[in-house]
Amino acid sequence: MKATVTHASFLCLLVVLSILAKSHGDPYGNPSPAAPPPSAVAGKEFPQFLFCNDPSTKCFLKEILCPQQCPTFKSSDPKSKGCFIDCKSKNCEAVCKTLDSLGSSFAARKPSCNGIGAACYDPRFVGGDGVMFYFHGKTNEQFSLVSDHNLQINARFIGRRPQGRSRDNTWIQALGLMFDSHSFTLAAKKVANWDDETDQLLFTYNGMPITIPSGHLSTWAAPDGNLMVERTVTYNSVTVKLPGVVEMSVNVVPVTKEDDRVHNYQIPSDDCFAHLEVQFKFFHLSEKVEGVLGQTYRPEFKSPVKRGVPMPVMGGEDKYKTSSLVSADCKYCIFGVDGLHGATKSLVLDSDITVDCTSKIGNGRGFVCRR
């Protein structure tokens, strides 16, 4: 009798674990780093799956299985293809994506600088409306990229003014994320000589330094589990996830000698101006969202930049300047504003928007991006 009870308890446990496995995962795309590994029986590997449990997605209540060509979400080999499942996809099917691909899809594990929500180079943004623009900011100052009632994302700019120029050349050196009562920052170190085999990222959570060991798929999670950071390659590339709110794909790169030669940045020998390439994917924004990038997601937003010119510039430094990387004191910031939460509608964010960023100028710097 005692053995029978033990066996029944074991079967009950298996049922519970099966239910939890189906309900686990990010309904907006890939599962969280805590997703269970693939099972293996008698040397056979069974594909992983995702159960879409968000009623706002197209594939609600559907179980999507990874194909045999890429049966696992995250391969131990960073050059191998991994399974990507998006519960908002039209066909509710899994696809194989190369983890270190730089393709146009956000399914890639590094930022696509020509994709929606990108911020790269000097710095060049692609807005939620699909329009490309530059925002110069100012050296050693911070600006709000996104400000919403429950989310604040700031960027610190570094740069220099070459001799004979009328403005600074700037790059994004650090990002600050605020949500609830928490803050998170990631920054590129100052470095003279770039080495691909050396990590140049610094992290803090609630003002305290945190360490994320180097290595493909190395992961850190906040104590309450609401924020996750995962290295997508061994060094200098991470994905930051705030489930249901935003996902940030970040890569650290230097200003190369070729960049310096082509654009005459006049980079000094003691600083290669290591900076961030970043792409944001938002899952929830209100119709009142603000910020250099955030404003471009509002449905009524009309981009003021000139189309077809080599460097269409978006102004607004006076509206979006903040006093620090983790403050929301810009003139147009709305993070944490009393009475705003629940008083505004949420935007419907279409993950199927594509961007045409075909160079019409040459040299790779002049783009016309449109939906």
PDB file of C-alpha atoms in Angstrom, residues 108-238:
ATOM      1  CA  ALA A 108      18.510  37.613 -34.417  1.00  0.00           C
ATOM      2  CA  ARG A 109      20.541  37.612 -31.205  1.00  0.00           C
ATOM      3  CA  LYS A 110      22.406  40.829 -32.015  1.00  0.00           C
ATOM      4  CA  PRO A 111      20.855  44.203 -32.827  1.00  0.00           C
ATOM      5  CA  SER A 112      19.846  44.908 -36.401  1.00  0.00           C
ATOM      6  CA  CYS A 113      20.922  48.504 -36.961  1.00  0.00           C
ATOM      7  CA  ASN A 114      18.451  48.822 -39.861  1.00  0.00           C
ATOM      8  CA  GLY A 115      15.515  47.390 -37.909  1.00  0.00           C
ATOM      9  CA  ILE A 116      12.664  49.074 -36.058  1.00  0.00           C
ATOM     10  CA  GLY A 117      13.780  50.380 -32.660  1.00  0.00           C
ATOM     11  CA  ALA A 118      17.508  50.482 -33.514  1.00  0.00           C
ATOM     12  CA  ALA A 119      20.037  52.995 -32.181  1.00  0.00           C
ATOM     13  CA  CYS A 120      23.543  52.653 -33.651  1.00  0.00           C
ATOM     14  CA  TYR A 121      26.490  54.592 -35.007  1.00  0.00           C
ATOM     15  CA  ASP A 122      26.642  58.376 -34.553  1.00  0.00           C
ATOM     16  CA  PRO A 123      23.850  57.743 -33.280  1.00  0.00           C
ATOM     17  CA  ARG A 124      21.336  56.762 -35.955  1.00  0.00           C
ATOM     18  CA  PHE A 125      17.842  55.674 -34.919  1.00  0.00           C
ATOM     19  CA  VAL A 126      15.054  53.848 -36.710  1.00  0.00           C
ATOM     20  CA  GLY A 127      11.764  54.905 -35.132  1.00  0.00           C
ATOM     21  CA  GLY A 128       8.628  52.938 -34.463  1.00  0.00           C
ATOM     22  CA  ASP A 129       7.207  54.574 -37.590  1.00  0.00           C
ATOM     23  CA  GLY A 130      10.011  53.098 -39.713  1.00  0.00           C
ATOM     24  CA  VAL A 131      11.671  56.475 -40.336  1.00  0.00           C
ATOM     25  CA  MET A 132      15.423  56.802 -39.873  1.00  0.00           C
ATOM     26  CA  PHE A 133      16.867  59.851 -38.110  1.00  0.00           C
ATOM     27  CA  TYR A 134      19.962  61.071 -36.272  1.00  0.00           C
ATOM     28  CA  PHE A 135      19.928  62.531 -32.776  1.00  0.00           C
ATOM     29  CA  HIS A 136      23.209  64.169 -31.826  1.00  0.00           C
ATOM     30  CA  GLY A 137      22.629  64.971 -28.159  1.00  0.00           C
ATOM     31  CA  LYS A 138      25.752  66.277 -26.461  1.00  0.00           C
ATOM     32  CA  THR A 139      28.986  64.811 -25.119  1.00  0.00           C
ATOM     33  CA  ASN A 140      28.863  63.547 -21.507  1.00  0.00           C
ATOM     34  CA  GLU A 141      25.148  64.229 -21.091  1.00  0.00           C
ATOM     35  CA  GLN A 142      22.084  61.991 -20.733  1.00  0.00           C
ATOM     36  CA  PHE A 143      18.856  61.960 -22.735  1.00  0.00           C
ATOM     37  CA  SER A 144      15.586  60.086 -22.431  1.00  0.00           C
ATOM     38  CA  LEU A 145      15.101  57.586 -25.245  1.00  0.00           C
ATOM     39  CA  VAL A 146      11.800  56.261 -23.884  1.00  0.00           C
ATOM     40  CA  SER A 147       9.608  57.657 -21.108  1.00  0.00           C
ATOM     41  CA  ASP A 148       6.309  55.984 -20.249  1.00  0.00           C
ATOM     42  CA  HIS A 149       4.275  55.670 -17.065  1.00  0.00           C
ATOM     43  CA  ASN A 150       5.954  52.345 -16.166  1.00  0.00           C
ATOM     44  CA  LEU A 151       9.254  52.550 -18.051  1.00  0.00           C
ATOM     45  CA  GLN A 152      12.159  54.969 -18.457  1.00  0.00           C
ATOM     46  CA  ILE A 153      15.163  54.341 -20.721  1.00  0.00           C
ATOM     47  CA  ASN A 154      17.966  56.888 -20.818  1.00  0.00           C
ATOM     48  CA  ALA A 155      21.207  57.016 -22.778  1.00  0.00           C
ATOM     49  CA  ARG A 156      24.541  58.626 -21.921  1.00  0.00           C
ATOM     50  CA  PHE A 157      26.411  60.098 -24.869  1.00  0.00           C
ATOM     51  CA  ILE A 158      30.171  60.281 -25.335  1.00  0.00           C
ATOM     52  CA  GLY A 159      31.964  62.043 -28.158  1.00  0.00           C
ATOM     53  CA  ARG A 160      34.289  64.748 -29.294  1.00  0.00           C
ATOM     54  CA  ARG A 161      34.284  67.754 -31.584  1.00  0.00           C
ATOM     55  CA  PRO A 162      36.852  67.423 -34.358  1.00  0.00           C
ATOM     56  CA  GLN A 163      38.776  70.509 -35.326  1.00  0.00           C
ATOM     57  CA  GLY A 164      36.787  72.654 -37.740  1.00  0.00           C
ATOM     58  CA  ARG A 165      33.396  71.063 -36.926  1.00  0.00           C
ATOM     59  CA  SER A 166      30.354  72.930 -35.592  1.00  0.00           C
ATOM     60  CA  ARG A 167      29.028  70.046 -33.446  1.00  0.00           C
ATOM     61  CA  ASP A 168      30.110  67.014 -31.465  1.00  0.00           C
ATOM     62  CA  ASN A 169      30.293  63.555 -32.968  1.00  0.00           C
ATOM     63  CA  THR A 170      28.494  61.435 -30.365  1.00  0.00           C
ATOM     64  CA  TRP A 171      27.861  57.775 -29.562  1.00  0.00           C
ATOM     65  CA  ILE A 172      25.732  55.973 -26.966  1.00  0.00           C
ATOM     66  CA  GLN A 173      28.062  54.785 -24.210  1.00  0.00           C
ATOM     67  CA  ALA A 174      25.547  53.636 -21.586  1.00  0.00           C
ATOM     68  CA  LEU A 175      21.875  52.847 -21.045  1.00  0.00           C
ATOM     69  CA  GLY A 176      19.814  53.309 -17.900  1.00  0.00           C
ATOM     70  CA  LEU A 177      16.567  51.395 -17.357  1.00  0.00           C
ATOM     71  CA  MET A 178      14.002  52.320 -14.679  1.00  0.00           C
ATOM     72  CA  PHE A 179      10.883  50.303 -13.851  1.00  0.00           C
ATOM     73  CA  ASP A 180       8.796  50.039 -10.682  1.00  0.00           C
ATOM     74  CA  SER A 181      11.246  51.102  -7.976  1.00  0.00           C
ATOM     75  CA  HIS A 182      14.249  49.487  -9.668  1.00  0.00           C
ATOM     76  CA  SER A 183      17.080  50.682 -11.877  1.00  0.00           C
ATOM     77  CA  PHE A 184      19.503  48.856 -14.156  1.00  0.00           C
ATOM     78  CA  THR A 185      22.431  50.208 -16.154  1.00  0.00           C
ATOM     79  CA  LEU A 186      24.858  48.797 -18.688  1.00  0.00           C
ATOM     80  CA  ALA A 187      27.821  50.690 -20.070  1.00  0.00           C
ATOM     81  CA  ALA A 188      30.810  50.270 -22.334  1.00  0.00           C
ATOM     82  CA  LYS A 189      34.180  50.764 -20.663  1.00  0.00           C
ATOM     83  CA  LYS A 190      36.633  53.369 -21.871  1.00  0.00           C
ATOM     84  CA  VAL A 191      39.360  51.501 -23.719  1.00  0.00           C
ATOM     85  CA  ALA A 192      42.311  52.614 -25.826  1.00  0.00           C
ATOM     86  CA  ASN A 193      42.863  49.489 -27.928  1.00  0.00           C
ATOM     87  CA  TRP A 194      39.990  47.202 -28.821  1.00  0.00           C
ATOM     88  CA  ASP A 195      40.283  43.453 -28.253  1.00  0.00           C
ATOM     89  CA  ASP A 196      37.448  41.136 -29.348  1.00  0.00           C
ATOM     90  CA  GLU A 197      38.489  38.628 -26.676  1.00  0.00           C
ATOM     91  CA  THR A 198      38.072  41.078 -23.778  1.00  0.00           C
ATOM     92  CA  ASP A 199      34.717  41.980 -22.274  1.00  0.00           C
ATOM     93  CA  GLN A 200      34.044  45.710 -22.066  1.00  0.00           C
ATOM     94  CA  LEU A 201      30.621  45.748 -20.370  1.00  0.00           C
ATOM     95  CA  LEU A 202      29.754  47.101 -16.915  1.00  0.00           C
ATOM     96  CA  PHE A 203      26.421  46.443 -15.159  1.00  0.00           C
ATOM     97  CA  THR A 204      24.601  47.776 -12.097  1.00  0.00           C
ATOM     98  CA  TYR A 205      21.267  46.899 -10.492  1.00  0.00           C
ATOM     99  CA  ASN A 206      19.696  49.324  -8.034  1.00  0.00           C
ATOM    100  CA  GLY A 207      22.981  51.218  -7.938  1.00  0.00           C
ATOM    101  CA  MET A 208      25.137  48.199  -7.043  1.00  0.00           C
ATOM    102  CA  PRO A 209      27.640  46.569  -9.450  1.00  0.00           C
ATOM    103  CA  ILE A 210      26.691  43.115 -10.682  1.00  0.00           C
ATOM    104  CA  THR A 211      28.813  40.501 -12.407  1.00  0.00           C
ATOM    105  CA  ILE A 212      27.700  38.416 -15.368  1.00  0.00           C
ATOM    106  CA  PRO A 213      30.429  35.854 -16.158  1.00  0.00           C
ATOM    107  CA  SER A 214      31.682  35.854 -19.728  1.00  0.00           C
ATOM    108  CA  GLY A 215      30.433  33.016 -21.861  1.00  0.00           C
ATOM    109  CA  HIS A 216      27.747  32.155 -24.375  1.00  0.00           C
ATOM    110  CA  LEU A 217      24.333  31.949 -22.611  1.00  0.00           C
ATOM    111  CA  SER A 218      25.718  33.101 -19.247  1.00  0.00           C
ATOM    112  CA  THR A 219      22.700  34.546 -17.425  1.00  0.00           C
ATOM    113  CA  TRP A 220      21.852  36.880 -14.545  1.00  0.00           C
ATOM    114  CA  ALA A 221      18.381  37.477 -13.092  1.00  0.00           C
ATOM    115  CA  ALA A 222      17.145  40.052 -10.591  1.00  0.00           C
ATOM    116  CA  PRO A 223      16.209  38.648  -7.154  1.00  0.00           C
ATOM    117  CA  ASP A 224      12.495  39.052  -7.902  1.00  0.00           C
ATOM    118  CA  GLY A 225      12.923  37.523 -11.366  1.00  0.00           C
ATOM    119  CA  ASN A 226      11.450  40.521 -13.199  1.00  0.00           C
ATOM    120  CA  LEU A 227      14.639  41.391 -15.103  1.00  0.00           C
ATOM    121  CA  MET A 228      16.938  39.005 -16.954  1.00  0.00           C
ATOM    122  CA  VAL A 229      20.248  39.546 -18.728  1.00  0.00           C
ATOM    123  CA  GLU A 230      21.818  36.928 -20.975  1.00  0.00           C
ATOM    124  CA  ARG A 231      25.073  36.975 -22.882  1.00  0.00           C
ATOM    125  CA  THR A 232      24.402  36.070 -26.497  1.00  0.00           C
ATOM    126  CA  VAL A 233      28.060  35.494 -27.343  1.00  0.00           C
ATOM    127  CA  THR A 234      31.102  35.084 -25.103  1.00  0.00           C
ATOM    128  CA  TYR A 235      31.927  38.793 -24.872  1.00  0.00           C
ATOM    129  CA  ASN A 236      30.309  42.189 -25.413  1.00  0.00           C
ATOM    130  CA  SER A 237      26.802  41.173 -26.512  1.00  0.00           C
ATOM    131  CA  VAL A 238      23.775  40.749 -24.259  1.00  0.00           C
TER     132      VAL A 238
END
